[in-house]
Each structure stands twice: as structure tokens, then as C-alpha cells.
Amino acid sequence: MVAYSTLSDQELLLLLKDGDHAAFNEVHHRHYATLVRYAYHIIDDKEACGDLVQDVLVWFWEHRGQHQM
């Protein structure tokens, strides 16, 4: 069994591209809070930032096989 927390982002993206949901969960876990904080500097609405980041991550999952990573 792979310990996803030990994998690099690049390794996770390769797994994610193949539909590995656990790899997506690890990417989400690693980057969600940072992305929300970054968006907050632009939008200044914490709830809207959380929704926006979640929407982007869902879009990323839904289109994972369509782009070269």
C-alpha cells in the first residue's frame, strides 16, 4: 500500500491523472488551506474563497485526464 503523504506532488499528479481518488485527496489535503489563504488576499471573503477553491479542485478532478501533467 502506498503512503500518499510520502509522495511528491508530481507523483501524486500522475496517479491522479489515472483516476486515483486517494491521490486527489492527498493533493486536496496538502493544498486546500494554502489556496484558500491566497484567494483570501484577493477576494477578502473567507467563505467565498473556500467555495471557489473547492470548485477549482472539483474541476481539476473532473478534467484530470484531459491535460498533460
JSON list of N, CA, C and O in Angstrom, two decimals, residues 1-2 4 10 12 14 16 18 32-33 36-37 40 42-45 51 55 57 61-63 66-67:
[
{"chain": "A", "resi": 1, "resn": "MET", "atom": "N", "xyz": [0.84, -1.19, 0.00]},
{"chain": "A", "resi": 1, "resn": "MET", "atom": "CA", "xyz": [0.00, 0.00, 0.00]},
{"chain": "A", "resi": 1, "resn": "MET", "atom": "C", "xyz": [0.88, 1.25, 0.00]},
{"chain": "A", "resi": 1, "resn": "MET", "atom": "O", "xyz": [1.85, 1.33, 0.73]},
{"chain": "A", "resi": 2, "resn": "VAL", "atom": "N", "xyz": [0.52, 2.21, -0.80]},
{"chain": "A", "resi": 2, "resn": "VAL", "atom": "CA", "xyz": [1.29, 3.44, -0.95]},
{"chain": "A", "resi": 2, "resn": "VAL", "atom": "C", "xyz": [0.90, 4.42, 0.16]},
{"chain": "A", "resi": 2, "resn": "VAL", "atom": "O", "xyz": [-0.28, 4.65, 0.41]},
{"chain": "A", "resi": 4, "resn": "TYR", "atom": "N", "xyz": [0.51, 7.88, 0.60]},
{"chain": "A", "resi": 4, "resn": "TYR", "atom": "CA", "xyz": [0.41, 9.04, -0.28]},
{"chain": "A", "resi": 4, "resn": "TYR", "atom": "C", "xyz": [1.10, 10.27, 0.28]},
{"chain": "A", "resi": 4, "resn": "TYR", "atom": "O", "xyz": [1.60, 11.11, -0.46]},
{"chain": "A", "resi": 10, "resn": "GLN", "atom": "N", "xyz": [4.36, 15.76, -7.96]},
{"chain": "A", "resi": 10, "resn": "GLN", "atom": "CA", "xyz": [4.43, 15.23, -9.33]},
{"chain": "A", "resi": 10, "resn": "GLN", "atom": "C", "xyz": [3.97, 13.78, -9.37]},
{"chain": "A", "resi": 10, "resn": "GLN", "atom": "O", "xyz": [3.21, 13.39, -10.27]},
{"chain": "A", "resi": 12, "resn": "LEU", "atom": "N", "xyz": [1.95, 12.35, -7.24]},
{"chain": "A", "resi": 12, "resn": "LEU", "atom": "CA", "xyz": [0.51, 12.36, -6.98]},
{"chain": "A", "resi": 12, "resn": "LEU", "atom": "C", "xyz": [-0.27, 12.73, -8.23]},
{"chain": "A", "resi": 12, "resn": "LEU", "atom": "O", "xyz": [-1.32, 12.15, -8.52]},
{"chain": "A", "resi": 14, "resn": "LEU", "atom": "N", "xyz": [0.52, 12.22, -11.33]},
{"chain": "A", "resi": 14, "resn": "LEU", "atom": "CA", "xyz": [0.50, 11.08, -12.26]},
{"chain": "A", "resi": 14, "resn": "LEU", "atom": "C", "xyz": [-0.55, 10.06, -11.83]},
{"chain": "A", "resi": 14, "resn": "LEU", "atom": "O", "xyz": [-1.28, 9.52, -12.67]},
{"chain": "A", "resi": 16, "resn": "LEU", "atom": "N", "xyz": [-3.17, 10.73, -9.95]},
{"chain": "A", "resi": 16, "resn": "LEU", "atom": "CA", "xyz": [-4.46, 11.40, -10.08]},
{"chain": "A", "resi": 16, "resn": "LEU", "atom": "C", "xyz": [-4.96, 11.34, -11.52]},
{"chain": "A", "resi": 16, "resn": "LEU", "atom": "O", "xyz": [-6.13, 11.09, -11.77]},
{"chain": "A", "resi": 18, "resn": "ASP", "atom": "N", "xyz": [-4.55, 9.10, -13.57]},
{"chain": "A", "resi": 18, "resn": "ASP", "atom": "CA", "xyz": [-5.08, 7.75, -13.82]},
{"chain": "A", "resi": 18, "resn": "ASP", "atom": "C", "xyz": [-6.34, 7.45, -13.02]},
{"chain": "A", "resi": 18, "resn": "ASP", "atom": "O", "xyz": [-6.81, 6.32, -13.00]},
{"chain": "A", "resi": 32, "resn": "TYR", "atom": "N", "xyz": [-5.33, 22.72, -0.10]},
{"chain": "A", "resi": 32, "resn": "TYR", "atom": "CA", "xyz": [-6.58, 23.45, 0.08]},
{"chain": "A", "resi": 32, "resn": "TYR", "atom": "C", "xyz": [-6.40, 24.71, 0.93]},
{"chain": "A", "resi": 32, "resn": "TYR", "atom": "O", "xyz": [-6.75, 25.81, 0.52]},
{"chain": "A", "resi": 33, "resn": "ALA", "atom": "N", "xyz": [-5.84, 24.57, 2.11]},
{"chain": "A", "resi": 33, "resn": "ALA", "atom": "CA", "xyz": [-5.72, 25.72, 3.03]},
{"chain": "A", "resi": 33, "resn": "ALA", "atom": "C", "xyz": [-4.85, 26.82, 2.44]},
{"chain": "A", "resi": 33, "resn": "ALA", "atom": "O", "xyz": [-5.18, 28.02, 2.55]},
{"chain": "A", "resi": 36, "resn": "VAL", "atom": "N", "xyz": [-6.84, 28.63, -0.22]},
{"chain": "A", "resi": 36, "resn": "VAL", "atom": "CA", "xyz": [-7.86, 29.49, 0.38]},
{"chain": "A", "resi": 36, "resn": "VAL", "atom": "C", "xyz": [-7.21, 30.77, 0.91]},
{"chain": "A", "resi": 36, "resn": "VAL", "atom": "O", "xyz": [-7.73, 31.87, 0.70]},
{"chain": "A", "resi": 37, "resn": "ARG", "atom": "N", "xyz": [-6.08, 30.64, 1.60]},
{"chain": "A", "resi": 37, "resn": "ARG", "atom": "CA", "xyz": [-5.38, 31.84, 2.12]},
{"chain": "A", "resi": 37, "resn": "ARG", "atom": "C", "xyz": [-4.97, 32.76, 0.98]},
{"chain": "A", "resi": 37, "resn": "ARG", "atom": "O", "xyz": [-5.10, 33.99, 1.07]},
{"chain": "A", "resi": 40, "resn": "TYR", "atom": "N", "xyz": [-7.95, 34.52, -0.38]},
{"chain": "A", "resi": 40, "resn": "TYR", "atom": "CA", "xyz": [-8.46, 35.49, 0.59]},
{"chain": "A", "resi": 40, "resn": "TYR", "atom": "C", "xyz": [-7.79, 36.85, 0.42]},
{"chain": "A", "resi": 40, "resn": "TYR", "atom": "O", "xyz": [-8.42, 37.89, 0.63]},
{"chain": "A", "resi": 42, "resn": "ILE", "atom": "N", "xyz": [-7.11, 38.17, -2.27]},
{"chain": "A", "resi": 42, "resn": "ILE", "atom": "CA", "xyz": [-7.71, 38.77, -3.46]},
{"chain": "A", "resi": 42, "resn": "ILE", "atom": "C", "xyz": [-9.18, 39.08, -3.24]},
{"chain": "A", "resi": 42, "resn": "ILE", "atom": "O", "xyz": [-9.65, 40.17, -3.58]},
{"chain": "A", "resi": 43, "resn": "ILE", "atom": "N", "xyz": [-9.92, 38.14, -2.66]},
{"chain": "A", "resi": 43, "resn": "ILE", "atom": "CA", "xyz": [-11.38, 38.25, -2.56]},
{"chain": "A", "resi": 43, "resn": "ILE", "atom": "C", "xyz": [-11.84, 38.84, -1.23]},
{"chain": "A", "resi": 43, "resn": "ILE", "atom": "O", "xyz": [-12.85, 39.51, -1.17]},
{"chain": "A", "resi": 44, "resn": "ASP", "atom": "N", "xyz": [-11.12, 38.58, -0.14]},
{"chain": "A", "resi": 44, "resn": "ASP", "atom": "CA", "xyz": [-11.44, 39.09, 1.20]},
{"chain": "A", "resi": 44, "resn": "ASP", "atom": "C", "xyz": [-12.80, 38.61, 1.71]},
{"chain": "A", "resi": 44, "resn": "ASP", "atom": "O", "xyz": [-13.52, 39.33, 2.37]},
{"chain": "A", "resi": 45, "resn": "ASP", "atom": "N", "xyz": [-13.16, 37.38, 1.35]},
{"chain": "A", "resi": 45, "resn": "ASP", "atom": "CA", "xyz": [-14.38, 36.75, 1.85]},
{"chain": "A", "resi": 45, "resn": "ASP", "atom": "C", "xyz": [-14.05, 35.27, 2.02]},
{"chain": "A", "resi": 45, "resn": "ASP", "atom": "O", "xyz": [-13.98, 34.51, 1.05]},
{"chain": "A", "resi": 51, "resn": "ASP", "atom": "N", "xyz": [-15.33, 28.19, -1.14]},
{"chain": "A", "resi": 51, "resn": "ASP", "atom": "CA", "xyz": [-16.18, 27.68, -2.22]},
{"chain": "A", "resi": 51, "resn": "ASP", "atom": "C", "xyz": [-15.44, 27.70, -3.56]},
{"chain": "A", "resi": 51, "resn": "ASP", "atom": "O", "xyz": [-15.51, 26.74, -4.34]},
{"chain": "A", "resi": 55, "resn": "ASP", "atom": "N", "xyz": [-14.44, 24.50, -5.83]},
{"chain": "A", "resi": 55, "resn": "ASP", "atom": "CA", "xyz": [-14.90, 24.40, -7.22]},
{"chain": "A", "resi": 55, "resn": "ASP", "atom": "C", "xyz": [-13.73, 24.14, -8.17]},
{"chain": "A", "resi": 55, "resn": "ASP", "atom": "O", "xyz": [-13.84, 23.33, -9.11]},
{"chain": "A", "resi": 57, "resn": "LEU", "atom": "N", "xyz": [-10.84, 22.71, -7.42]},
{"chain": "A", "resi": 57, "resn": "LEU", "atom": "CA", "xyz": [-10.34, 21.35, -7.20]},
{"chain": "A", "resi": 57, "resn": "LEU", "atom": "C", "xyz": [-11.27, 20.30, -7.81]},
{"chain": "A", "resi": 57, "resn": "LEU", "atom": "O", "xyz": [-10.80, 19.31, -8.38]},
{"chain": "A", "resi": 61, "resn": "TRP", "atom": "N", "xyz": [-10.32, 17.65, -10.76]},
{"chain": "A", "resi": 61, "resn": "TRP", "atom": "CA", "xyz": [-10.59, 16.20, -10.73]},
{"chain": "A", "resi": 61, "resn": "TRP", "atom": "C", "xyz": [-11.37, 15.77, -11.97]},
{"chain": "A", "resi": 61, "resn": "TRP", "atom": "O", "xyz": [-11.04, 14.78, -12.61]},
{"chain": "A", "resi": 62, "resn": "GLU", "atom": "N", "xyz": [-12.39, 16.52, -12.32]},
{"chain": "A", "resi": 62, "resn": "GLU", "atom": "CA", "xyz": [-13.25, 16.15, -13.44]},
{"chain": "A", "resi": 62, "resn": "GLU", "atom": "C", "xyz": [-12.52, 16.19, -14.78]},
{"chain": "A", "resi": 62, "resn": "GLU", "atom": "O", "xyz": [-12.90, 15.49, -15.71]},
{"chain": "A", "resi": 63, "resn": "HIS", "atom": "N", "xyz": [-11.48, 17.01, -14.88]},
{"chain": "A", "resi": 63, "resn": "HIS", "atom": "CA", "xyz": [-10.74, 17.16, -16.13]},
{"chain": "A", "resi": 63, "resn": "HIS", "atom": "C", "xyz": [-9.33, 16.58, -16.05]},
{"chain": "A", "resi": 63, "resn": "HIS", "atom": "O", "xyz": [-8.48, 16.90, -16.87]},
{"chain": "A", "resi": 66, "resn": "GLN", "atom": "N", "xyz": [-7.63, 15.07, -19.24]},
{"chain": "A", "resi": 66, "resn": "GLN", "atom": "CA", "xyz": [-7.70, 15.85, -20.48]},
{"chain": "A", "resi": 66, "resn": "GLN", "atom": "C", "xyz": [-6.48, 16.71, -20.75]},
{"chain": "A", "resi": 66, "resn": "GLN", "atom": "O", "xyz": [-6.33, 17.25, -21.82]},
{"chain": "A", "resi": 67, "resn": "HIS", "atom": "N", "xyz": [-5.61, 16.84, -19.76]},
{"chain": "A", "resi": 67, "resn": "HIS", "atom": "CA", "xyz": [-4.46, 17.72, -19.91]},
{"chain": "A", "resi": 67, "resn": "HIS", "atom": "C", "xyz": [-3.19, 16.98, -19.51]},
{"chain": "A", "resi": 67, "resn": "HIS", "atom": "O", "xyz": [-3.22, 16.10, -18.65]}
]
